[in-house]
GROMACS .gro file of C-alpha atoms in nm:
model
  424
    1UNK     CA    1   1.341   0.108  -2.231
    2UNK     CA    2   1.126  -0.118  -2.451
    3UNK     CA    3   0.761  -0.160  -2.356
    4UNK     CA    4   0.722   0.169  -2.167
    5UNK     CA    5   0.374   0.237  -2.305
    6UNK     CA    6   0.256  -0.117  -2.229
    7UNK     CA    7   0.410  -0.099  -1.883
    8UNK     CA    8   0.239   0.237  -1.824
    9UNK     CA    9  -0.100   0.083  -1.906
   10UNK     CA   10  -0.016  -0.216  -1.690
   11UNK     CA   11   0.080  -0.007  -1.388
   12UNK     CA   12  -0.244   0.191  -1.411
   13UNK     CA   13  -0.463  -0.118  -1.455
   14UNK     CA   14  -0.300  -0.300  -1.167
   15UNK     CA   15  -0.346   0.000  -0.939
   16UNK     CA   16  -0.711   0.038  -1.042
   17UNK     CA   17  -0.784  -0.327  -0.964
   18UNK     CA   18  -0.568  -0.370  -0.654
   19UNK     CA   19  -0.785  -0.251  -0.365
   20UNK     CA   20  -1.143  -0.360  -0.441
   21UNK     CA   21  -1.080  -0.676  -0.241
   22UNK     CA   22  -0.991  -0.465   0.066
   23UNK     CA   23  -1.299  -0.244   0.083
   24UNK     CA   24  -1.568  -0.460  -0.081
   25UNK     CA   25  -1.648  -0.672   0.224
   26UNK     CA   26  -1.685  -0.432   0.519
   27UNK     CA   27  -2.002  -0.253   0.396
   28UNK     CA   28  -2.160  -0.598   0.339
   29UNK     CA   29  -2.081  -0.750   0.678
   30UNK     CA   30  -2.449  -0.732   0.774
   31UNK     CA   31  -2.552  -0.934   0.467
   32UNK     CA   32  -2.257  -1.171   0.492
   33UNK     CA   33  -2.324  -1.241   0.860
   34UNK     CA   34  -2.674  -1.355   0.772
   35UNK     CA   35  -2.515  -1.649   0.585
   36UNK     CA   36  -2.183  -1.688   0.765
   37UNK     CA   37  -2.166  -1.655   1.147
   38UNK     CA   38  -1.914  -1.372   1.181
   39UNK     CA   39  -1.864  -1.229   1.530
   40UNK     CA   40  -1.648  -0.950   1.677
   41UNK     CA   41  -1.333  -1.163   1.685
   42UNK     CA   42  -1.366  -1.299   1.331
   43UNK     CA   43  -1.448  -0.952   1.199
   44UNK     CA   44  -1.135  -0.828   1.376
   45UNK     CA   45  -0.934  -1.105   1.209
   46UNK     CA   46  -1.088  -1.008   0.873
   47UNK     CA   47  -0.982  -0.649   0.938
   48UNK     CA   48  -0.621  -0.742   1.012
   49UNK     CA   49  -0.584  -0.976   0.712
   50UNK     CA   50  -0.491  -0.697   0.466
   51UNK     CA   51  -0.200  -0.570   0.672
   52UNK     CA   52  -0.097  -0.922   0.781
   53UNK     CA   53  -0.103  -1.045   0.421
   54UNK     CA   54   0.088  -0.740   0.299
   55UNK     CA   55   0.348  -0.794   0.572
   56UNK     CA   56   0.399  -1.164   0.499
   57UNK     CA   57   0.439  -1.101   0.129
   58UNK     CA   58   0.682  -0.818   0.200
   59UNK     CA   59   0.913  -1.060   0.377
   60UNK     CA   60   0.866  -1.340   0.122
   61UNK     CA   61   0.923  -1.106  -0.173
   62UNK     CA   62   1.268  -0.988  -0.070
   63UNK     CA   63   1.460  -1.298  -0.196
   64UNK     CA   64   1.226  -1.331  -0.495
   65UNK     CA   65   1.306  -0.979  -0.613
   66UNK     CA   66   1.669  -1.083  -0.663
   67UNK     CA   67   1.590  -1.396  -0.863
   68UNK     CA   68   1.265  -1.348  -1.054
   69UNK     CA   69   1.189  -1.073  -1.310
   70UNK     CA   70   0.949  -0.814  -1.174
   71UNK     CA   71   0.695  -0.874  -1.450
   72UNK     CA   72   0.662  -1.242  -1.358
   73UNK     CA   73   0.622  -1.157  -0.992
   74UNK     CA   74   0.345  -0.915  -1.079
   75UNK     CA   75   0.163  -1.181  -1.280
   76UNK     CA   76   0.180  -1.415  -0.980
   77UNK     CA   77   0.040  -1.134  -0.764
   78UNK     CA   78  -0.251  -1.081  -1.003
   79UNK     CA   79  -0.323  -1.454  -1.006
   80UNK     CA   80  -0.332  -1.470  -0.626
   81UNK     CA   81  -0.559  -1.165  -0.603
   82UNK     CA   82  -0.803  -1.301  -0.861
   83UNK     CA   83  -0.808  -1.649  -0.709
   84UNK     CA   84  -0.869  -1.512  -0.360
   85UNK     CA   85  -1.159  -1.290  -0.467
   86UNK     CA   86  -1.333  -1.568  -0.657
   87UNK     CA   87  -1.276  -1.815  -0.374
   88UNK     CA   88  -1.416  -1.602  -0.096
   89UNK     CA   89  -1.724  -1.517  -0.302
   90UNK     CA   90  -1.792  -1.892  -0.300
   91UNK     CA   91  -1.687  -1.928   0.065
   92UNK     CA   92  -1.902  -2.190   0.239
   93UNK     CA   93  -1.807  -2.098   0.595
   94UNK     CA   94  -1.620  -1.830   0.790
   95UNK     CA   95  -1.288  -2.015   0.776
   96UNK     CA   96  -1.304  -2.053   0.397
   97UNK     CA   97  -1.395  -1.687   0.360
   98UNK     CA   98  -1.096  -1.585   0.571
   99UNK     CA   99  -0.853  -1.821   0.395
  100UNK     CA  100  -0.946  -1.700   0.047
  101UNK     CA  101  -0.936  -1.340   0.168
  102UNK     CA  102  -0.580  -1.412   0.284
  103UNK     CA  103  -0.488  -1.530  -0.067
  104UNK     CA  104  -0.624  -1.208  -0.213
  105UNK     CA  105  -0.433  -0.997   0.039
  106UNK     CA  106  -0.109  -1.184  -0.031
  107UNK     CA  107  -0.153  -1.098  -0.398
  108UNK     CA  108  -0.216  -0.731  -0.321
  109UNK     CA  109   0.083  -0.733  -0.087
  110UNK     CA  110   0.307  -0.858  -0.367
  111UNK     CA  111   0.171  -0.585  -0.594
  112UNK     CA  112   0.259  -0.328  -0.327
  113UNK     CA  113   0.618  -0.450  -0.308
  114UNK     CA  114   0.677  -0.488  -0.682
  115UNK     CA  115   0.523  -0.155  -0.788
  116UNK     CA  116   0.804   0.084  -0.673
  117UNK     CA  117   1.092  -0.104  -0.846
  118UNK     CA  118   0.875  -0.151  -1.156
  119UNK     CA  119   0.817   0.225  -1.170
  120UNK     CA  120   1.189   0.286  -1.129
  121UNK     CA  121   1.271   0.029  -1.397
  122UNK     CA  122   1.047   0.169  -1.669
  123UNK     CA  123   1.021   0.534  -1.560
  124UNK     CA  124   1.335   0.634  -1.366
  125UNK     CA  125   1.287   0.991  -1.489
  126UNK     CA  126   0.920   1.008  -1.382
  127UNK     CA  127   0.906   0.836  -1.044
  128UNK     CA  128   0.702   1.112  -0.878
  129UNK     CA  129   0.438   1.132  -1.150
  130UNK     CA  130   0.402   0.755  -1.181
  131UNK     CA  131   0.382   0.716  -0.803
  132UNK     CA  132   0.106   0.979  -0.801
  133UNK     CA  133  -0.088   0.795  -1.071
  134UNK     CA  134  -0.044   0.459  -0.898
  135UNK     CA  135  -0.148   0.575  -0.552
  136UNK     CA  136  -0.441   0.778  -0.689
  137UNK     CA  137  -0.583   0.478  -0.870
  138UNK     CA  138  -0.541   0.270  -0.555
  139UNK     CA  139  -0.774   0.518  -0.390
  140UNK     CA  140  -1.018   0.499  -0.681
  141UNK     CA  141  -1.030   0.120  -0.659
  142UNK     CA  142  -1.093   0.139  -0.284
  143UNK     CA  143  -1.375   0.390  -0.328
  144UNK     CA  144  -1.546   0.217  -0.620
  145UNK     CA  145  -1.600  -0.114  -0.444
  146UNK     CA  146  -1.708   0.057  -0.120
  147UNK     CA  147  -1.964   0.270  -0.301
  148UNK     CA  148  -2.116  -0.009  -0.507
  149UNK     CA  149  -2.097  -0.285  -0.245
  150UNK     CA  150  -2.445  -0.232  -0.096
  151UNK     CA  151  -2.630  -0.160  -0.427
  152UNK     CA  152  -2.478  -0.467  -0.594
  153UNK     CA  153  -2.540  -0.676  -0.285
  154UNK     CA  154  -2.903  -0.567  -0.272
  155UNK     CA  155  -2.961  -0.651  -0.637
  156UNK     CA  156  -2.758  -0.968  -0.679
  157UNK     CA  157  -2.645  -1.080  -0.334
  158UNK     CA  158  -2.322  -1.033  -0.140
  159UNK     CA  159  -2.136  -1.311  -0.322
  160UNK     CA  160  -2.173  -1.136  -0.656
  161UNK     CA  161  -2.092  -0.799  -0.500
  162UNK     CA  162  -1.753  -0.909  -0.365
  163UNK     CA  163  -1.670  -1.150  -0.648
  164UNK     CA  164  -1.728  -0.927  -0.950
  165UNK     CA  165  -1.409  -0.733  -0.886
  166UNK     CA  166  -1.201  -1.040  -0.971
  167UNK     CA  167  -1.274  -0.967  -1.337
  168UNK     CA  168  -1.084  -0.636  -1.307
  169UNK     CA  169  -0.786  -0.813  -1.152
  170UNK     CA  170  -0.778  -1.066  -1.436
  171UNK     CA  171  -0.799  -0.790  -1.697
  172UNK     CA  172  -0.501  -0.610  -1.538
  173UNK     CA  173  -0.279  -0.906  -1.631
  174UNK     CA  174  -0.309  -0.842  -2.006
  175UNK     CA  175  -0.037  -0.574  -2.049
  176UNK     CA  176   0.210  -0.781  -1.849
  177UNK     CA  177   0.132  -1.092  -2.052
  178UNK     CA  178   0.202  -0.884  -2.364
  179UNK     CA  179   0.536  -0.771  -2.219
  180UNK     CA  180   0.635  -1.125  -2.126
  181UNK     CA  181   0.525  -1.267  -2.461
  182UNK     CA  182   0.708  -0.987  -2.644
  183UNK     CA  183   1.027  -1.052  -2.449
  184UNK     CA  184   1.007  -0.709  -2.295
  185UNK     CA  185   1.160  -0.848  -1.976
  186UNK     CA  186   1.483  -0.972  -2.129
  187UNK     CA  187   1.793  -0.872  -1.938
  188UNK     CA  188   1.994  -0.598  -2.091
  189UNK     CA  189   2.363  -0.653  -2.160
  190UNK     CA  190   2.575  -0.581  -1.852
  191UNK     CA  191   2.786  -0.267  -1.846
  192UNK     CA  192   3.036  -0.145  -1.583
  193UNK     CA  193   2.791   0.124  -1.476
  194UNK     CA  194   2.514  -0.130  -1.434
  195UNK     CA  195   2.741  -0.366  -1.244
  196UNK     CA  196   2.828  -0.088  -0.997
  197UNK     CA  197   2.463   0.003  -0.946
  198UNK     CA  198   2.363  -0.362  -0.908
  199UNK     CA  199   2.631  -0.424  -0.644
  200UNK     CA  200   2.532  -0.113  -0.454
  201UNK     CA  201   2.163  -0.200  -0.464
  202UNK     CA  202   2.214  -0.564  -0.369
  203UNK     CA  203   2.442  -0.468  -0.080
  204UNK     CA  204   2.184  -0.223   0.060
  205UNK     CA  205   2.051  -0.353   0.391
  206UNK     CA  206   1.746  -0.151   0.494
  207UNK     CA  207   1.722  -0.331   0.829
  208UNK     CA  208   2.057  -0.175   0.922
  209UNK     CA  209   1.955   0.175   0.820
  210UNK     CA  210   1.737   0.442   0.976
  211UNK     CA  211   1.590   0.488   0.627
  212UNK     CA  212   1.459   0.131   0.630
  213UNK     CA  213   1.317   0.148   0.982
  214UNK     CA  214   1.181   0.499   0.937
  215UNK     CA  215   0.996   0.405   0.619
  216UNK     CA  216   0.862   0.093   0.793
  217UNK     CA  217   0.727   0.303   1.081
  218UNK     CA  218   0.554   0.541   0.840
  219UNK     CA  219   0.385   0.245   0.671
  220UNK     CA  220   0.291   0.103   1.012
  221UNK     CA  221   0.140   0.430   1.133
  222UNK     CA  222  -0.064   0.512   0.824
  223UNK     CA  223  -0.171   0.154   0.747
  224UNK     CA  224  -0.295   0.077   1.098
  225UNK     CA  225  -0.519   0.383   1.073
  226UNK     CA  226  -0.632   0.334   0.713
  227UNK     CA  227  -0.720  -0.034   0.736
  228UNK     CA  228  -0.892   0.002   1.073
  229UNK     CA  229  -1.114   0.266   0.911
  230UNK     CA  230  -1.175   0.054   0.600
  231UNK     CA  231  -1.295  -0.228   0.827
  232UNK     CA  232  -1.475  -0.047   1.108
  233UNK     CA  233  -1.585   0.296   0.986
  234UNK     CA  234  -1.925   0.170   0.861
  235UNK     CA  235  -1.986  -0.007   1.194
  236UNK     CA  236  -1.895   0.307   1.391
  237UNK     CA  237  -2.130   0.523   1.186
  238UNK     CA  238  -2.415   0.270   1.202
  239UNK     CA  239  -2.367   0.262   1.579
  240UNK     CA  240  -2.410   0.640   1.576
  241UNK     CA  241  -2.744   0.610   1.394
  242UNK     CA  242  -2.655   0.607   1.024
  243UNK     CA  243  -2.810   0.360   0.779
  244UNK     CA  244  -2.596   0.082   0.634
  245UNK     CA  245  -2.615   0.232   0.287
  246UNK     CA  246  -2.523   0.575   0.422
  247UNK     CA  247  -2.230   0.425   0.611
  248UNK     CA  248  -2.114   0.255   0.292
  249UNK     CA  249  -2.123   0.591   0.117
  250UNK     CA  250  -1.915   0.742   0.398
  251UNK     CA  251  -1.655   0.470   0.346
  252UNK     CA  252  -1.653   0.560  -0.024
  253UNK     CA  253  -1.612   0.927   0.069
  254UNK     CA  254  -1.324   0.835   0.301
  255UNK     CA  255  -1.153   0.667   0.006
  256UNK     CA  256  -1.240   0.927  -0.258
  257UNK     CA  257  -1.120   1.225  -0.053
  258UNK     CA  258  -0.771   1.080  -0.058
  259UNK     CA  259  -0.753   1.095  -0.439
  260UNK     CA  260  -0.652   1.460  -0.489
  261UNK     CA  261  -0.403   1.425  -0.203
  262UNK     CA  262  -0.260   1.107  -0.352
  263UNK     CA  263  -0.222   1.283  -0.685
  264UNK     CA  264  -0.035   1.582  -0.542
  265UNK     CA  265   0.173   1.434  -0.260
  266UNK     CA  266   0.429   1.236  -0.465
  267UNK     CA  267   0.493   1.533  -0.692
  268UNK     CA  268   0.547   1.758  -0.390
  269UNK     CA  269   0.757   1.506  -0.196
  270UNK     CA  270   1.012   1.457  -0.476
  271UNK     CA  271   1.070   1.834  -0.479
  272UNK     CA  272   1.124   1.866  -0.103
  273UNK     CA  273   1.459   1.770   0.046
  274UNK     CA  274   1.296   1.736   0.390
  275UNK     CA  275   0.923   1.651   0.359
  276UNK     CA  276   0.854   1.601   0.732
  277UNK     CA  277   0.587   1.878   0.750
  278UNK     CA  278   0.365   1.680   0.514
  279UNK     CA  279   0.374   1.373   0.737
  280UNK     CA  280   0.285   1.582   1.042
  281UNK     CA  281  -0.006   1.739   0.851
  282UNK     CA  282  -0.146   1.396   0.765
  283UNK     CA  283  -0.123   1.280   1.127
  284UNK     CA  284  -0.311   1.592   1.241
  285UNK     CA  285  -0.581   1.532   0.977
  286UNK     CA  286  -0.635   1.177   1.098
  287UNK     CA  287  -0.663   1.285   1.463
  288UNK     CA  288  -0.894   1.581   1.393
  289UNK     CA  289  -1.125   1.365   1.181
  290UNK     CA  290  -1.148   1.104   1.455
  291UNK     CA  291  -1.241   1.366   1.710
  292UNK     CA  292  -1.527   1.488   1.494
  293UNK     CA  293  -1.653   1.137   1.417
  294UNK     CA  294  -1.668   1.056   1.790
  295UNK     CA  295  -1.794   1.381   1.940
  296UNK     CA  296  -1.965   1.587   1.667
  297UNK     CA  297  -2.333   1.542   1.577
  298UNK     CA  298  -2.392   1.263   1.321
  299UNK     CA  299  -2.526   1.519   1.075
  300UNK     CA  300  -2.169   1.648   1.035
  301UNK     CA  301  -2.019   1.304   0.987
  302UNK     CA  302  -1.936   1.362   0.618
  303UNK     CA  303  -1.715   1.661   0.698
  304UNK     CA  304  -1.518   1.476   0.965
  305UNK     CA  305  -1.486   1.161   0.754
  306UNK     CA  306  -1.346   1.380   0.476
  307UNK     CA  307  -1.090   1.535   0.711
  308UNK     CA  308  -0.982   1.193   0.834
  309UNK     CA  309  -0.962   1.079   0.473
  310UNK     CA  310  -0.703   1.347   0.401
  311UNK     CA  311  -0.472   1.168   0.641
  312UNK     CA  312  -0.439   0.884   0.391
  313UNK     CA  313  -0.194   1.103   0.207
  314UNK     CA  314   0.059   0.946   0.445
  315UNK     CA  315   0.051   0.633   0.229
  316UNK     CA  316   0.144   0.837  -0.079
  317UNK     CA  317   0.423   0.991   0.127
  318UNK     CA  318   0.557   0.650   0.234
  319UNK     CA  319   0.526   0.501  -0.114
  320UNK     CA  320   0.713   0.792  -0.272
  321UNK     CA  321   0.989   0.790  -0.011
  322UNK     CA  322   1.091   0.440  -0.125
  323UNK     CA  323   1.222   0.572  -0.455
  324UNK     CA  324   1.322   0.910  -0.312
  325UNK     CA  325   1.566   0.751  -0.069
  326UNK     CA  326   1.713   0.496  -0.316
  327UNK     CA  327   1.898   0.539  -0.644
  328UNK     CA  328   1.891   0.185  -0.788
  329UNK     CA  329   1.616  -0.055  -0.887
  330UNK     CA  330   1.748  -0.328  -0.657
  331UNK     CA  331   1.782  -0.081  -0.369
  332UNK     CA  332   1.424   0.028  -0.427
  333UNK     CA  333   1.310  -0.334  -0.424
  334UNK     CA  334   1.496  -0.409  -0.100
  335UNK     CA  335   1.359  -0.103   0.076
  336UNK     CA  336   1.008  -0.167  -0.057
  337UNK     CA  337   1.006  -0.528   0.066
  338UNK     CA  338   1.154  -0.454   0.409
  339UNK     CA  339   0.958  -0.137   0.482
  340UNK     CA  340   0.624  -0.282   0.373
  341UNK     CA  341   0.686  -0.621   0.530
  342UNK     CA  342   0.785  -0.474   0.865
  343UNK     CA  343   0.541  -0.184   0.852
  344UNK     CA  344   0.238  -0.393   0.768
  345UNK     CA  345   0.335  -0.656   1.025
  346UNK     CA  346   0.327  -0.386   1.294
  347UNK     CA  347   0.009  -0.235   1.152
  348UNK     CA  348  -0.181  -0.565   1.145
  349UNK     CA  349  -0.266  -0.531   1.514
  350UNK     CA  350  -0.448  -0.201   1.451
  351UNK     CA  351  -0.777  -0.329   1.304
  352UNK     CA  352  -0.781  -0.623   1.547
  353UNK     CA  353  -0.726  -0.409   1.858
  354UNK     CA  354  -0.984  -0.161   1.730
  355UNK     CA  355  -1.245  -0.434   1.772
  356UNK     CA  356  -1.121  -0.559   2.109
  357UNK     CA  357  -1.104  -0.211   2.263
  358UNK     CA  358  -1.466  -0.134   2.177
  359UNK     CA  359  -1.725  -0.195   2.444
  360UNK     CA  360  -2.086  -0.075   2.482
  361UNK     CA  361  -1.994   0.128   2.791
  362UNK     CA  362  -1.685   0.306   2.661
  363UNK     CA  363  -1.799   0.345   2.303
  364UNK     CA  364  -1.532   0.384   2.039
  365UNK     CA  365  -1.306   0.627   2.225
  366UNK     CA  366  -1.044   0.368   2.334
  367UNK     CA  367  -1.032   0.229   1.980
  368UNK     CA  368  -0.964   0.568   1.826
  369UNK     CA  369  -0.718   0.648   2.105
  370UNK     CA  370  -0.518   0.342   1.999
  371UNK     CA  371  -0.512   0.470   1.639
  372UNK     CA  372  -0.383   0.807   1.758
  373UNK     CA  373  -0.093   0.628   1.929
  374UNK     CA  374  -0.004   0.486   1.587
  375UNK     CA  375   0.002   0.841   1.453
  376UNK     CA  376   0.290   0.913   1.689
  377UNK     CA  377   0.469   0.614   1.534
  378UNK     CA  378   0.405   0.763   1.190
  379UNK     CA  379   0.564   1.095   1.282
  380UNK     CA  380   0.866   0.926   1.443
  381UNK     CA  381   0.923   0.730   1.123
  382UNK     CA  382   0.894   1.045   0.913
  383UNK     CA  383   1.160   1.212   1.129
  384UNK     CA  384   1.394   0.917   1.070
  385UNK     CA  385   1.368   0.943   0.688
  386UNK     CA  386   1.365   1.322   0.674
  387UNK     CA  387   1.739   1.375   0.632
  388UNK     CA  388   1.827   1.389   0.259
  389UNK     CA  389   2.039   1.081   0.195
  390UNK     CA  390   2.026   0.749   0.006
  391UNK     CA  391   1.992   0.394   0.131
  392UNK     CA  392   2.283   0.284  -0.090
  393UNK     CA  393   2.508   0.536   0.090
  394UNK     CA  394   2.460   0.368   0.427
  395UNK     CA  395   2.794   0.273   0.587
  396UNK     CA  396   2.708  -0.098   0.558
  397UNK     CA  397   2.718  -0.066   0.180
  398UNK     CA  398   3.068  -0.095   0.026
  399UNK     CA  399   3.067   0.164  -0.246
  400UNK     CA  400   3.445   0.182  -0.307
  401UNK     CA  401   3.728  -0.063  -0.337
  402UNK     CA  402   3.935  -0.198  -0.046
  403UNK     CA  403   4.124   0.070   0.142
  404UNK     CA  404   3.915   0.354   0.003
  405UNK     CA  405   3.683   0.571   0.204
  406UNK     CA  406   3.315   0.497   0.208
  407UNK     CA  407   3.093   0.726   0.005
  408UNK     CA  408   2.954   1.011   0.205
  409UNK     CA  409   2.585   1.070   0.234
  410UNK     CA  410   2.476   1.315  -0.032
  411UNK     CA  411   2.169   1.535  -0.056
  412UNK     CA  412   1.890   1.438  -0.287
  413UNK     CA  413   1.762   1.757  -0.454
  414UNK     CA  414   1.460   1.674  -0.664
  415UNK     CA  415   1.519   1.297  -0.629
  416UNK     CA  416   1.760   1.276  -0.922
  417UNK     CA  417   1.877   0.923  -0.993
  418UNK     CA  418   2.229   0.881  -1.119
  419UNK     CA  419   2.377   0.616  -1.343
  420UNK     CA  420   2.211   0.351  -1.555
  421UNK     CA  421   1.953   0.136  -1.383
  422UNK     CA  422   1.981  -0.240  -1.404
  423UNK     CA  423   1.692  -0.422  -1.569
  424UNK     CA  424   1.604  -0.772  -1.452
   0.00000   0.00000   0.00000
C-alpha cells in the first residue's frame, strides 16, 4: 500500500489533535460564564453536544463512505474541527459558542467514523496496534487540554485557552494533503477478489445484525459515562470543596489514567475470541469510581477518579471491535458509521440528564445513578458482540451465488482478515 508511512503519521496526528475541543471548555466554565451567561440548561446542552455531534455525523457519513475517498472525508473533518474551535473562541454570545462547538464536534465525529476503515485500508495486518495508538493519543489530547485549560486561561484569557488547540487540528491535515497531492488515494485496479470483498462489505447491514446493535450499545454505554464526566467532573469536585484548578487537574488525571488501558486493550481484544470479561471489568471500574467520588472523603478523590478513569477502556474495546467483527474495509466503514451514529445518539442524553438530575437536596447521587444504568447498557451490548463471527457473514448478506447456501458464521481467532481489501 503506497503512503503507509505518511498515513501512519497522519493517523497519529489526527488522534493527538482530535479531543482538545471536547475537554478544553469544561474546566473554564467559571471564566466563560463571567462573559457569557451560561446556566445549568445551557451547560447541559454543551455537555451533550459532543455525543450529539458524533451521532449526527455517524448517520451522515454512511452514504459518504461509499462515494468519497476516506482521505478527503478526513480532510473535511479536520476543516470542520478547526473552524469550530476558532469560531467558538470568538463566540460573542452563548448561542454562537454552542453553534461553533457543534461544528467542532461534527468534525470530530467524522474523524471517529473514518478512522477504523482508514486503519484497515493502510494497516490490515496491524489493526490492533494501530487502534491502540489511535485511542491512546485520543486520551492524550483529552488530558492535555484539560490540564492546561486553567493555566492558559489565567495567563491569556479563556478565548485563547480554548482556541489555541485549533492550530494542532490544522497541522494534522498536512500528511493527508501530502497523500492527496501525491495521488496516494487513487483507486487500485479491480480484481475478482476485491470485487467479492467489496460486494460483501457493501451488502453488510449492521442495523439488521446483533453485531451492529451490540457495538452501538457499547458506544452508548461508555460514551454517556465518559462525556458526562468530561463535562461535569470538575463541577462535582468543586461542589465537594476542591479548587477550580485542582478540579481541572482531576479531569486531566481522569483522561491520563485511560492511556495505559487504551494502549493495551486493543492488543488484548484482538487476541481474545470472546472479550466480554474486559467490558464487564470496565463497567465495574466506572461504578466503583463513582461510589468513591460521591461517598469517600475529598482527600481521596484522586484515587477514585483514577479508578473511574480506568473504565474508559470501554471505548478502546468498542473501537477495536469494529475491525474485529468485520473483514472488509467497506464493512468496517458501515459498522463504524452505524454503531457510532446510533451509540452516540443514545449517549447524548447522558450529560444533559446528569445536569437535570442534580439538585442541592439530593446532591449528585441521582446523576451518577443514571450513569450506572448506562453501564448495564454497555454490558448488554458487549454480550451481543461477544460471539466470534463477522458482520459480512450475517444472513442478510449474500455471500454465494443464487441457489447456494449462505456462508456460515466462522470464528475469528486473532482477528485475521482474509482476502485483498478494496482501496477507495
